[in-house]
Coordinates of C-alpha atoms in Angstrom, one line a residue:
Chain E
X62 CA 48.2 -2.3 171.2
X63 CA 46.4 1.1 170.1
X64 CA 42.8 1.6 170.2
X65 CA 41.0 3.5 167.2
X66 CA 38.2 5.7 168.2
X67 CA 35.7 7.6 166.1
X68 CA 33.0 9.8 167.6
X69 CA 32.1 13.5 167.9
X70 CA 34.5 16.0 168.8
X71 CA 32.6 19.0 170.1
X72 CA 32.5 22.1 172.2
X73 CA 29.8 21.6 175.1
X74 CA 28.1 24.3 176.9
X75 CA 26.8 22.8 179.9
X76 CA 24.4 24.3 182.6
X77 CA 23.5 22.5 185.9
X78 CA 21.6 24.0 188.8
X79 CA 24.8 25.1 190.5
X80 CA 27.1 26.2 187.6
X81 CA 27.2 27.1 183.9
X82 CA 30.2 26.3 181.7
X83 CA 30.4 27.5 178.1
X84 CA 32.3 25.8 175.2
X85 CA 34.0 23.0 177.2
X86 CA 35.9 20.4 175.3
X87 CA 33.5 17.7 174.8
X88 CA 32.0 15.0 172.3
X89 CA 31.9 11.2 172.6
X90 CA 35.4 10.8 171.0
X91 CA 37.0 13.2 173.2
X92 CA 35.8 11.7 176.4
X93 CA 36.5 8.0 175.1
X94 CA 39.9 8.9 173.9
X95 CA 41.0 10.8 177.1
X96 CA 39.5 7.8 179.1
X97 CA 41.4 5.2 177.0
X98 CA 44.7 7.0 177.1
X99 CA 45.4 6.1 180.7
X100 CA 46.1 2.4 179.5
X101 CA 47.8 2.8 176.2
X102 CA 48.1 4.6 172.8
X103 CA 44.9 5.9 171.1
X104 CA 44.1 7.1 167.6
X105 CA 41.5 9.7 167.3
X106 CA 39.2 10.0 164.3
X107 CA 37.1 13.2 164.3
X108 CA 36.5 16.7 162.8
X109 CA 36.7 20.1 164.3
X110 CA 36.4 23.7 162.9
X111 CA 39.0 26.3 162.7
X112 CA 37.7 27.8 165.8
X113 CA 38.6 24.9 167.8
X114 CA 40.7 26.2 170.8
X115 CA 44.4 25.3 170.6
X116 CA 44.2 24.5 174.3
X117 CA 42.0 21.7 173.6
X118 CA 44.4 20.3 171.0
X119 CA 47.1 20.5 173.5
X120 CA 44.8 18.8 176.1
X121 CA 44.6 15.8 173.6
X122 CA 48.5 15.9 173.1
X123 CA 49.1 15.8 176.9
X124 CA 47.1 12.7 176.7
X125 CA 49.4 11.3 174.0
X126 CA 46.5 11.0 171.6
X127 CA 47.4 10.4 168.1
X128 CA 45.7 13.3 166.1
X129 CA 46.7 12.4 162.5
X130 CA 42.9 11.3 162.0
X131 CA 41.5 14.5 163.3
X132 CA 40.4 16.8 160.5
X133 CA 40.7 20.5 161.1
X134 CA 38.3 22.3 158.5
X135 CA 37.4 25.8 157.7
X136 CA 34.1 26.5 159.6
X137 CA 32.6 26.0 163.2
X138 CA 33.3 23.1 165.6
X139 CA 30.2 21.2 166.5
X140 CA 28.6 22.9 169.5
X141 CA 26.1 21.2 171.8
X142 CA 24.4 23.0 174.7
X143 CA 22.4 21.2 177.4
X144 CA 21.0 21.9 180.9
X145 CA 20.6 19.2 183.7
X146 CA 18.0 19.1 186.3
X147 CA 18.5 19.1 190.0
X148 CA 18.7 15.2 190.1
X149 CA 21.5 15.3 187.5
X150 CA 19.9 12.6 185.7
X151 CA 17.4 14.3 183.4
X152 CA 18.8 16.7 180.9
X153 CA 17.5 18.7 178.1
X154 CA 19.2 19.8 174.8
X155 CA 19.1 23.6 174.5
X156 CA 21.0 23.9 171.2
X157 CA 22.9 21.8 168.5
X158 CA 25.0 23.4 166.0
X159 CA 26.6 20.7 163.7
X160 CA 29.1 23.1 162.1
X161 CA 31.8 21.2 160.2
X162 CA 30.2 17.9 161.5
X163 CA 27.4 18.2 159.0
X164 CA 29.7 17.1 156.1
X165 CA 32.1 14.9 158.0
X166 CA 33.5 12.3 155.9
X167 CA 35.9 10.2 158.1
X168 CA 39.0 9.0 156.1
X169 CA 41.4 6.9 158.1
X170 CA 45.0 7.6 157.8
X171 CA 46.9 4.5 156.5
X172 CA 48.3 3.8 159.9
X173 CA 45.0 3.6 161.5
X174 CA 43.6 1.1 158.9
X175 CA 45.5 -1.6 160.7
X176 CA 43.7 -1.1 164.0
X177 CA 42.5 -4.0 165.9
X178 CA 40.7 -2.6 168.9
X179 CA 38.0 -0.3 167.4
X180 CA 35.6 1.9 169.4
X181 CA 32.6 3.3 167.3
X182 CA 31.7 5.9 170.0
X183 CA 28.3 7.7 169.8
X184 CA 28.0 9.3 166.4
X185 CA 25.7 8.6 163.4
X186 CA 25.5 5.0 162.6
X187 CA 26.3 5.9 159.0
X188 CA 29.7 7.4 159.9
X189 CA 30.3 4.4 162.2
X190 CA 29.7 2.1 159.3
X191 CA 32.1 4.2 157.2
X192 CA 34.9 4.0 159.5
X193 CA 34.5 0.4 160.1
X194 CA 34.5 -0.2 156.3
X195 CA 38.1 1.1 156.2
X196 CA 39.5 -1.0 159.0
X197 CA 41.2 -4.1 157.5
X198 CA 41.1 -6.9 160.1
X199 CA 39.7 -5.6 163.3
X200 CA 39.9 -8.0 166.3
X201 CA 37.2 -6.3 168.5
X202 CA 34.9 -3.8 167.6
X203 CA 32.4 -2.0 170.1
X204 CA 29.7 0.5 169.2
X205 CA 28.1 2.8 171.6
X206 CA 25.0 4.9 170.5
X207 CA 22.2 7.3 171.9
X208 CA 18.5 7.6 171.8
X209 CA 18.6 10.0 168.8
X210 CA 20.0 7.2 166.4
X211 CA 17.2 4.8 167.7
X212 CA 14.7 7.5 166.8
X213 CA 16.1 8.8 163.4
X214 CA 18.6 6.1 162.1
X215 CA 17.4 2.7 163.4
X216 CA 17.8 0.6 160.2
X217 CA 21.3 2.0 160.1
X218 CA 21.9 1.2 163.5
X219 CA 20.5 -2.3 163.4
X220 CA 22.9 -3.2 160.4
X221 CA 25.7 -1.7 162.6
X222 CA 25.1 -3.9 165.4
X223 CA 25.2 -7.1 163.2
X224 CA 28.9 -6.0 162.5
X225 CA 30.2 -5.4 165.9
X226 CA 31.5 -7.5 168.8
X227 CA 30.2 -5.4 171.4
X228 CA 27.2 -3.1 171.8
X229 CA 26.9 -0.4 174.5
X230 CA 23.5 1.3 175.5
X231 CA 21.9 2.7 178.4
X232 CA 18.8 1.1 180.2
X233 CA 16.3 3.4 178.7
X234 CA 17.9 2.9 175.2
X235 CA 17.5 -0.9 175.8
X236 CA 14.0 -0.6 176.8
X237 CA 13.3 1.5 173.8
X238 CA 15.0 -0.9 171.4
X239 CA 13.5 -4.2 172.8
X240 CA 10.2 -3.1 174.6
X241 CA 11.4 -4.9 177.6
X242 CA 11.0 -3.5 181.1
X243 CA 13.3 -6.1 182.4
X244 CA 17.0 -5.6 181.8
X245 CA 17.8 -9.3 181.5
X246 CA 15.0 -10.0 179.1
X247 CA 16.2 -7.0 177.2
X248 CA 19.8 -8.4 177.1
X249 CA 18.5 -11.6 175.5
X250 CA 16.7 -9.8 172.7
X251 CA 19.7 -7.6 172.1
X252 CA 22.2 -10.5 171.6
X253 CA 19.6 -11.9 169.1
X254 CA 20.3 -8.6 167.1
X255 CA 24.0 -9.8 166.6
X256 CA 26.5 -8.8 169.2
X257 CA 28.2 -11.4 171.2
X258 CA 28.8 -8.9 174.0
X259 CA 26.1 -6.4 175.2
X260 CA 26.7 -3.9 178.0
X261 CA 23.9 -1.9 179.6
X262 CA 24.8 1.2 181.4
X263 CA 22.5 2.1 184.5
X264 CA 24.2 5.2 185.7
X265 CA 24.7 5.4 189.5
X266 CA 23.3 1.7 189.7
X267 CA 26.3 0.4 187.6
X268 CA 26.3 -1.7 184.5
X269 CA 25.7 -5.2 183.3
X270 CA 28.0 -7.0 180.9
X271 CA 26.3 -10.0 179.1
X272 CA 28.6 -12.4 177.1
X273 CA 29.5 -16.0 176.7
X274 CA 30.6 -16.3 180.3
X275 CA 27.4 -15.2 181.6
X276 CA 26.4 -11.8 182.9
X277 CA 28.6 -9.7 185.1
X278 CA 27.1 -7.1 187.5
X279 CA 29.6 -4.1 187.6
X280 CA 29.3 -1.6 190.4
X281 CA 29.3 2.1 189.9
X282 CA 31.8 4.0 192.1
X283 CA 29.8 5.6 194.7
X284 CA 30.1 9.4 194.4
X285 CA 28.5 11.9 197.0
X286 CA 28.7 14.8 194.5
X287 CA 28.4 14.9 190.7
X288 CA 29.4 18.1 189.0
X289 CA 28.5 17.0 185.4
X290 CA 27.7 13.7 184.2
X291 CA 28.2 14.6 180.4
X292 CA 30.6 12.1 178.8
X293 CA 30.5 9.6 181.6
X294 CA 29.1 6.9 179.2
X295 CA 31.8 7.7 176.8
X296 CA 34.5 7.6 179.3
X297 CA 33.2 4.2 180.6
X298 CA 33.4 2.6 177.2
X299 CA 36.7 4.5 176.3
X300 CA 38.4 3.1 179.4
X301 CA 37.1 -0.3 178.8
X302 CA 38.5 -0.5 175.1
X303 CA 41.8 1.1 176.4
X304 CA 42.2 -1.5 179.2
X305 CA 41.5 -4.3 176.8
X306 CA 43.9 -3.0 174.1
X307 CA 46.6 -2.7 176.7
X308 CA 46.2 -6.2 178.4
X309 CA 47.5 -9.4 177.3
X310 CA 45.5 -12.7 177.7
X311 CA 42.1 -13.7 176.6
X312 CA 39.4 -11.0 176.1
X313 CA 36.9 -13.0 178.3
X314 CA 39.5 -13.2 181.0
X315 CA 40.0 -9.2 181.0
X316 CA 36.6 -8.0 180.2
X317 CA 35.1 -7.8 183.7
X318 CA 38.1 -6.0 185.0
X319 CA 37.9 -3.6 182.1
X320 CA 34.3 -2.7 183.1
X321 CA 35.5 -2.0 186.5
X322 CA 38.1 0.3 185.2
X323 CA 35.5 1.9 182.8
X324 CA 33.1 2.5 185.9
X325 CA 35.9 4.2 187.7
X326 CA 37.2 6.5 184.9
X327 CA 33.5 7.4 184.4
X328 CA 33.2 8.3 188.1
X329 CA 36.2 10.8 187.9
X330 CA 34.5 12.3 184.8
X331 CA 31.4 13.1 186.7
X332 CA 33.4 15.2 189.2
X333 CA 34.3 17.9 187.0
X334 CA 32.8 19.8 184.1
X335 CA 33.5 18.5 180.8
X336 CA 36.9 16.9 180.6
X337 CA 38.3 19.1 183.4
X338 CA 38.6 16.4 186.1
X339 CA 39.7 13.5 183.6
X340 CA 42.4 16.0 182.4
X341 CA 44.1 16.0 185.8
X342 CA 43.5 12.4 186.4
X343 CA 46.4 10.0 187.1
X344 CA 46.7 6.0 186.6
X345 CA 47.5 5.8 190.3
X346 CA 44.2 7.5 191.4
X347 CA 42.4 5.1 189.0
X348 CA 44.1 2.1 190.6
X349 CA 43.1 3.4 194.1
X350 CA 39.3 3.6 193.2
X351 CA 39.5 0.0 191.5
X352 CA 40.9 -1.3 195.0
X353 CA 38.1 0.6 196.7
X354 CA 35.6 -1.0 194.6
X355 CA 37.0 -4.4 195.4
X356 CA 36.6 -3.7 199.0
X357 CA 33.0 -2.1 198.5
X358 CA 31.7 -5.3 196.8
X359 CA 33.6 -8.2 198.5
X360 CA 31.6 -10.6 200.6
Chain G
X161 CA 20.3 -18.5 218.6
X162 CA 16.6 -17.6 218.0
X163 CA 15.5 -14.4 216.3
X164 CA 12.5 -12.7 217.7
X165 CA 10.4 -10.9 215.0
X166 CA 7.5 -8.5 215.5
X167 CA 5.6 -7.2 212.7
X168 CA 2.3 -7.5 210.9
X169 CA 0.5 -10.9 210.2
X170 CA -2.0 -10.3 207.5
X171 CA -4.2 -11.4 204.7
X172 CA -2.9 -9.9 201.4
X173 CA -5.3 -9.6 198.4
X174 CA -2.8 -8.9 195.3
X175 CA -3.6 -7.8 192.0
X176 CA -1.0 -7.7 189.3
X177 CA -1.5 -7.1 185.4
X178 CA -1.3 -10.7 185.0
X179 CA -3.0 -12.3 188.0
X180 CA -5.2 -11.6 191.1
X181 CA -4.9 -13.6 194.3
X182 CA -7.3 -13.1 197.1
X183 CA -6.4 -13.4 200.9
X184 CA -2.9 -14.7 200.7
X185 CA -0.7 -15.1 203.9
X186 CA 1.0 -11.8 204.2
X187 CA 2.3 -9.2 206.5
X188 CA 5.8 -8.1 207.3
X189 CA 6.4 -10.5 210.2
X190 CA 5.1 -13.4 208.1
X191 CA 7.5 -12.8 205.2
X192 CA 10.4 -12.0 207.7
X193 CA 9.8 -15.1 209.9
X194 CA 9.5 -17.4 206.9
X195 CA 12.8 -15.9 205.5
X196 CA 14.6 -16.2 208.9
X197 CA 13.4 -19.8 209.4
X198 CA 15.7 -21.1 206.7
X199 CA 18.8 -20.3 209.0
X200 CA 17.5 -21.1 212.5
X201 CA 14.9 -20.9 215.0
X202 CA 12.3 -17.9 214.9
X203 CA 10.0 -16.5 217.6
X204 CA 7.0 -14.8 216.0
X205 CA 5.2 -11.9 217.7
X206 CA 2.1 -10.9 215.9
X207 CA -1.9 -11.0 216.0
X208 CA -4.5 -12.7 213.7
X209 CA -8.4 -13.0 214.0
X210 CA -10.3 -16.1 214.4
X211 CA -10.9 -16.0 210.7
X212 CA -7.2 -16.8 210.1
X213 CA -7.0 -19.9 207.9
X214 CA -5.6 -23.0 209.6
X215 CA -3.5 -23.8 206.5
X216 CA -1.6 -20.5 207.3
X217 CA -1.0 -21.6 210.9
X218 CA 0.4 -24.9 209.3
X219 CA 2.7 -22.9 206.9
X220 CA 4.3 -21.4 210.0
X221 CA 4.5 -24.7 211.7
X222 CA 6.1 -26.2 208.8
X223 CA 8.9 -23.5 208.8
X224 CA 9.2 -24.3 212.6
X225 CA 8.2 -21.0 213.6
X226 CA 7.5 -20.6 217.3
X227 CA 3.9 -19.3 217.4
X228 CA 3.7 -18.7 221.3
X229 CA 3.7 -15.0 220.8
X230 CA 1.1 -15.2 217.9
X231 CA -2.4 -13.9 219.4
X232 CA -5.4 -15.2 217.9
X233 CA -8.2 -13.0 218.9
X234 CA -12.0 -12.8 218.2
X235 CA -12.5 -10.6 215.2
X236 CA -11.1 -10.3 211.7
X237 CA -7.4 -10.7 210.6
X238 CA -5.7 -7.5 209.1
X239 CA -6.4 -7.4 205.5
X240 CA -4.5 -5.5 202.9
X241 CA -5.4 -5.1 199.3
X242 CA -3.2 -3.7 196.7
X243 CA -2.6 -3.5 192.9
X244 CA 0.6 -3.3 191.0
X245 CA 1.4 -1.5 187.8
X246 CA 2.9 -3.2 184.7
X247 CA 6.5 -2.3 185.6
X248 CA 5.9 -4.2 189.2
X249 CA 7.4 -1.3 190.9
X250 CA 4.5 1.1 191.5
X251 CA 1.7 -0.2 193.6
X252 CA -1.4 1.4 195.0
X253 CA -3.4 0.4 198.1
X254 CA -6.8 -0.5 197.3
X255 CA -8.2 -1.3 200.9
X256 CA -6.8 -1.7 204.4
X257 CA -8.9 -3.2 207.1
X258 CA -7.0 -3.4 210.4
X259 CA -9.4 -5.8 212.3
X260 CA -7.7 -7.2 215.3
X261 CA -4.6 -5.3 214.7
X262 CA -6.4 -2.0 215.6
X263 CA -6.1 -2.9 219.4
X264 CA -2.9 -5.0 219.1
X265 CA -0.9 -5.1 222.3
X266 CA 2.0 -7.3 221.7
X267 CA 3.0 -9.1 225.1
X268 CA 6.1 -11.2 224.9
X269 CA 6.0 -14.7 226.3
X270 CA 8.6 -15.0 229.0
X271 CA 10.8 -17.1 227.0
X272 CA 11.1 -14.4 224.2
X273 CA 12.2 -11.7 226.7
X274 CA 15.6 -13.3 226.6
X275 CA 16.1 -12.7 222.8
X276 CA 19.2 -11.5 221.6
X277 CA 18.4 -10.9 217.9
X278 CA 15.4 -8.7 217.4
X279 CA 13.9 -7.7 214.2
X280 CA 11.4 -5.0 214.5
X281 CA 9.5 -5.6 211.3
X282 CA 7.7 -3.0 209.5
X283 CA 4.7 -2.1 211.8
X284 CA 3.6 1.1 213.7
X285 CA 6.7 2.4 215.5
X286 CA 4.8 2.7 218.9
X287 CA 4.3 -1.3 218.7
X288 CA 8.1 -1.6 217.7
X289 CA 8.8 0.5 221.0
X290 CA 6.5 -1.7 223.1
X291 CA 8.1 -4.9 222.0
X292 CA 11.8 -3.5 222.5
X293 CA 10.8 -2.4 226.0
X294 CA 10.0 -5.9 226.9
X295 CA 13.4 -7.5 225.7
X296 CA 15.8 -7.6 228.6
X297 CA 19.2 -7.5 227.0
X298 CA 19.0 -7.6 223.2
X299 CA 22.5 -8.0 221.3
X300 CA 21.4 -6.9 217.9
X301 CA 18.3 -5.0 217.3
X302 CA 17.1 -4.0 213.5
X303 CA 14.0 -2.0 212.8
X304 CA 12.3 -1.9 209.2
X305 CA 9.7 0.7 208.2
X306 CA 7.6 2.1 205.5
X307 CA 6.6 5.6 204.2
X308 CA 3.2 5.4 206.1
X309 CA 5.2 5.8 209.4
X310 CA 7.3 8.5 208.1
X311 CA 4.1 10.3 207.2
X312 CA 1.9 9.7 210.1
X313 CA 4.3 8.7 213.1
X314 CA 7.7 10.4 212.4
X315 CA 8.3 11.5 216.0
X316 CA 7.9 8.0 217.2
X317 CA 10.0 6.5 214.4
X318 CA 12.9 8.9 215.0
X319 CA 12.9 7.8 218.8
X320 CA 12.9 4.3 217.7
X321 CA 15.8 4.8 215.4
X322 CA 18.0 6.0 218.4
X323 CA 17.3 2.7 220.2
X324 CA 18.3 0.3 217.5
X325 CA 21.6 -1.1 216.0
X326 CA 20.3 -1.3 212.5
X327 CA 17.8 0.6 210.4
X328 CA 16.5 -0.6 207.0
X329 CA 14.6 1.4 204.6
X330 CA 14.4 1.7 200.8
X331 CA 15.8 4.7 198.8
X332 CA 12.6 6.7 198.3
X333 CA 12.1 6.6 202.0
X334 CA 15.8 7.6 202.7
X335 CA 15.1 10.6 200.3
X336 CA 11.8 11.4 202.2
X337 CA 13.6 11.2 205.6
X338 CA 16.8 13.0 204.7
X339 CA 15.8 15.2 201.7
X340 CA 18.9 14.1 200.0
X341 CA 18.8 12.9 196.4
X342 CA 22.1 11.1 196.6
X343 CA 22.0 7.8 198.6
X344 CA 25.5 8.2 200.1
X345 CA 24.6 11.7 201.4
X346 CA 21.5 10.2 202.7
X347 CA 23.3 7.5 204.5
X348 CA 25.6 9.9 206.3
X349 CA 22.4 11.8 207.7
X350 CA 20.8 8.5 208.6
X351 CA 23.8 7.5 210.8
X352 CA 23.4 10.9 212.6
X353 CA 19.9 9.7 213.7
X354 CA 21.4 6.9 215.6
X355 CA 21.9 3.6 214.1
X356 CA 25.3 2.2 213.7
X357 CA 24.4 0.3 210.7
X358 CA 21.9 1.6 208.0
X359 CA 20.7 -0.5 205.1
X360 CA 19.1 1.2 202.0
X361 CA 17.1 -1.2 199.6
X362 CA 17.1 -0.3 196.0
X363 CA 14.9 -3.1 194.6
X364 CA 16.3 -4.7 191.6
X365 CA 19.4 -2.4 192.0
X366 CA 20.4 -4.2 195.0
X367 CA 21.0 -2.6 198.4
X368 CA 23.7 -0.7 200.3
X369 CA 24.9 -1.5 203.9
X370 CA 26.6 1.3 205.6
X371 CA 28.4 0.5 209.0
X372 CA 32.0 0.9 210.6
X373 CA 33.6 -1.2 207.9
X374 CA 32.4 1.3 205.2
X375 CA 29.7 0.6 202.8
X376 CA 29.0 -2.6 201.1
X377 CA 27.4 -2.7 197.5
X378 CA 25.1 -5.8 197.8
X379 CA 23.8 -7.0 194.4
X380 CA 20.3 -8.1 193.7
X381 CA 19.9 -11.5 192.3
X382 CA 18.9 -11.1 188.5
X383 CA 15.3 -12.1 187.8
X384 CA 13.8 -12.2 184.5
X385 CA 10.3 -12.5 185.8
X386 CA 8.5 -11.3 188.9
X387 CA 5.1 -12.5 190.0
X388 CA 4.8 -10.4 193.0
X389 CA 7.3 -8.2 194.9
X390 CA 5.2 -7.9 198.0
X391 CA 7.2 -9.0 201.1
X392 CA 10.5 -8.8 199.2
X393 CA 11.9 -6.1 201.6
X394 CA 10.6 -8.2 204.8
X395 CA 12.0 -11.3 203.3
X396 CA 15.4 -9.5 202.8
X397 CA 15.6 -8.3 206.4
X398 CA 14.2 -11.4 207.9
X399 CA 16.9 -13.6 206.1
X400 CA 19.6 -11.2 207.2
X401 CA 18.7 -11.5 210.8
X402 CA 18.2 -15.3 210.6
X403 CA 21.6 -15.7 209.0
X404 CA 23.3 -13.4 211.8
X405 CA 21.6 -15.3 214.6
X406 CA 22.8 -18.7 213.2
X407 CA 26.3 -17.8 212.6
X408 CA 29.1 -17.7 214.9
X409 CA 31.8 -15.0 214.9
X410 CA 31.8 -11.3 214.8
X411 CA 28.7 -9.3 213.4
X412 CA 30.9 -7.2 211.3
X413 CA 32.4 -10.5 209.7
X414 CA 29.1 -11.9 208.8
X415 CA 27.1 -8.9 207.9
X416 CA 28.0 -8.7 204.3
X417 CA 27.3 -12.3 203.7
X418 CA 23.9 -11.9 205.5
X419 CA 23.0 -9.3 203.1
X420 CA 23.7 -11.5 200.0
X421 CA 21.6 -14.2 201.7
X422 CA 18.8 -11.7 202.2
X423 CA 19.0 -10.5 198.5
X424 CA 18.8 -14.1 197.4
X425 CA 15.7 -15.1 199.7
X426 CA 14.0 -11.9 198.6
X427 CA 14.5 -13.1 195.0
X428 CA 12.5 -16.2 195.6
X429 CA 9.9 -14.2 197.3
X430 CA 9.3 -12.2 194.2
X431 CA 8.8 -15.3 192.2
X432 CA 5.6 -16.3 193.7
X433 CA 2.4 -14.5 195.0
X434 CA 2.7 -13.9 198.8
X435 CA 4.6 -16.7 200.4
X436 CA 3.8 -19.2 197.8
X437 CA 7.4 -19.6 196.6
X438 CA 9.1 -19.0 199.9
X439 CA 7.1 -21.8 201.4
X440 CA 8.5 -24.4 198.8
X441 CA 11.9 -23.0 199.1
X442 CA 15.1 -25.2 200.3
X443 CA 18.2 -24.1 201.9
X444 CA 20.0 -25.9 198.9
X445 CA 18.2 -23.6 196.5
X446 CA 19.2 -20.5 198.6
X447 CA 23.0 -21.7 198.5
X448 CA 22.9 -22.3 194.9
X449 CA 21.7 -18.6 194.2
X450 CA 24.6 -17.4 196.6
X451 CA 27.2 -19.0 194.6
X452 CA 25.7 -17.7 191.4
X453 CA 25.8 -14.1 193.0
X454 CA 29.5 -14.8 193.7
X455 CA 30.1 -15.6 190.1
X456 CA 28.0 -12.8 188.6
X457 CA 30.1 -10.3 190.6
X458 CA 33.4 -11.5 190.6
X459 CA 36.2 -9.5 188.9

């Protein structure tokens, strides 16, 4: 089964205390699509300018990502630039050039409208709505977001949350949205906003899934060195959706393992700038880390 | 098998945003001994003044804690007073009155000198050394500590770490001691200081055991509401040692499960002020949460 993924497709200029890398392939949809592609077919919905490097289109193609939904328009590709502090947790945005993204009107190719697994990766909630409107009978819809939309598009986001099966956010966004310090209290309030499944990301501390089967505490894969955490959250949710779409059996039976795969793919993402490490990743390397996580958590 | 526990035996006056509780039973040895007592016999080494409430001696006795090593001296019991911020993580010390603790000279009763499992709970490293000197042939020695000793008694602490099998500290202390932001890099450096086993506590994010069998990521039991986290770390390590001393089989085979029991007993500690919740705790309640943690982490 294919996963339909909409989100940003961007050029990221990323600065860490150790290195600076200009105009990497980035964006929530790029990271999520690459991560999902290790498990099965992916349909990408996004927009880039005519400055978008050919090698990045080739990177998508090497991951067998369906690009019929990727618009290439005259103008500049969305460009984001950010800088990380030494702890690699805090980052500040240096520059945001929307380019062709400013007028992005995602129209689904006819083939995409039959999608059953839909990932509304981080992008303006209005665009997430617009894509979801075009999907005929989705089976499992998950939305990711970021603090920006909580700040400038909260009503749209709250409407969206009511329409999705799963909602993904990080712990500080959960706190911002619910005013709860305690993550389990926050989860309770988040379910009341609509979604059956809520996933709270906690960076190097792992993540928590909350659903009908009760909570699942998902470990993060232990990394000694992070190169660049940009896109880790997108990779996480991309891998989850890719795994679920590829797997037979009930959703509830597969969801915990999907989280672990998400955690592992996200760990690889952090080991290179942009998509550099993910682009070289193999399914065997993913399986190896999943086995390691089993060993790391067994008691 | 008995566990020998030395540490502070104190009166704690604790203030949280919701409540204020004066002169509760506290101290690292009190919390650790109570936690260990759910698994088997405990020998306590400590000192209190003649103002020490009889009801607190009775509390120790109800937990079947051996008090031959508890000195009752003329003078005041060690009194600590602290205040927690709303997030229940940051706390500040309002007052420290050492009382009889100032001249504490822990002398082990003859029976105690044969102890095999020794917990040097949080107390001045010089006293931890002094107790360890008197144990004839310990089988498994674990030391806990706090930032205060890193600040004012580092040479003593470093000497102690070389003498123990296991060393327990929290993530900020690990950072302070190793200058490493990354917890897995910190663990590597901590092993170089001597101990075969290192445990890093991460509060609500759980804990990490590092030993010959590789790391173990131990979950924290999810709590919606904390009353008072004072003594949670002491309860954690106390339960670990109690479980290990009571359990047959190899240490490495039992250590991961011991951590999970530690995590569970610590969770109960946080649900009441001082030892209030722990004093009412039953082994059946502990087992129930261990099973829940199994369910919460299974994938």
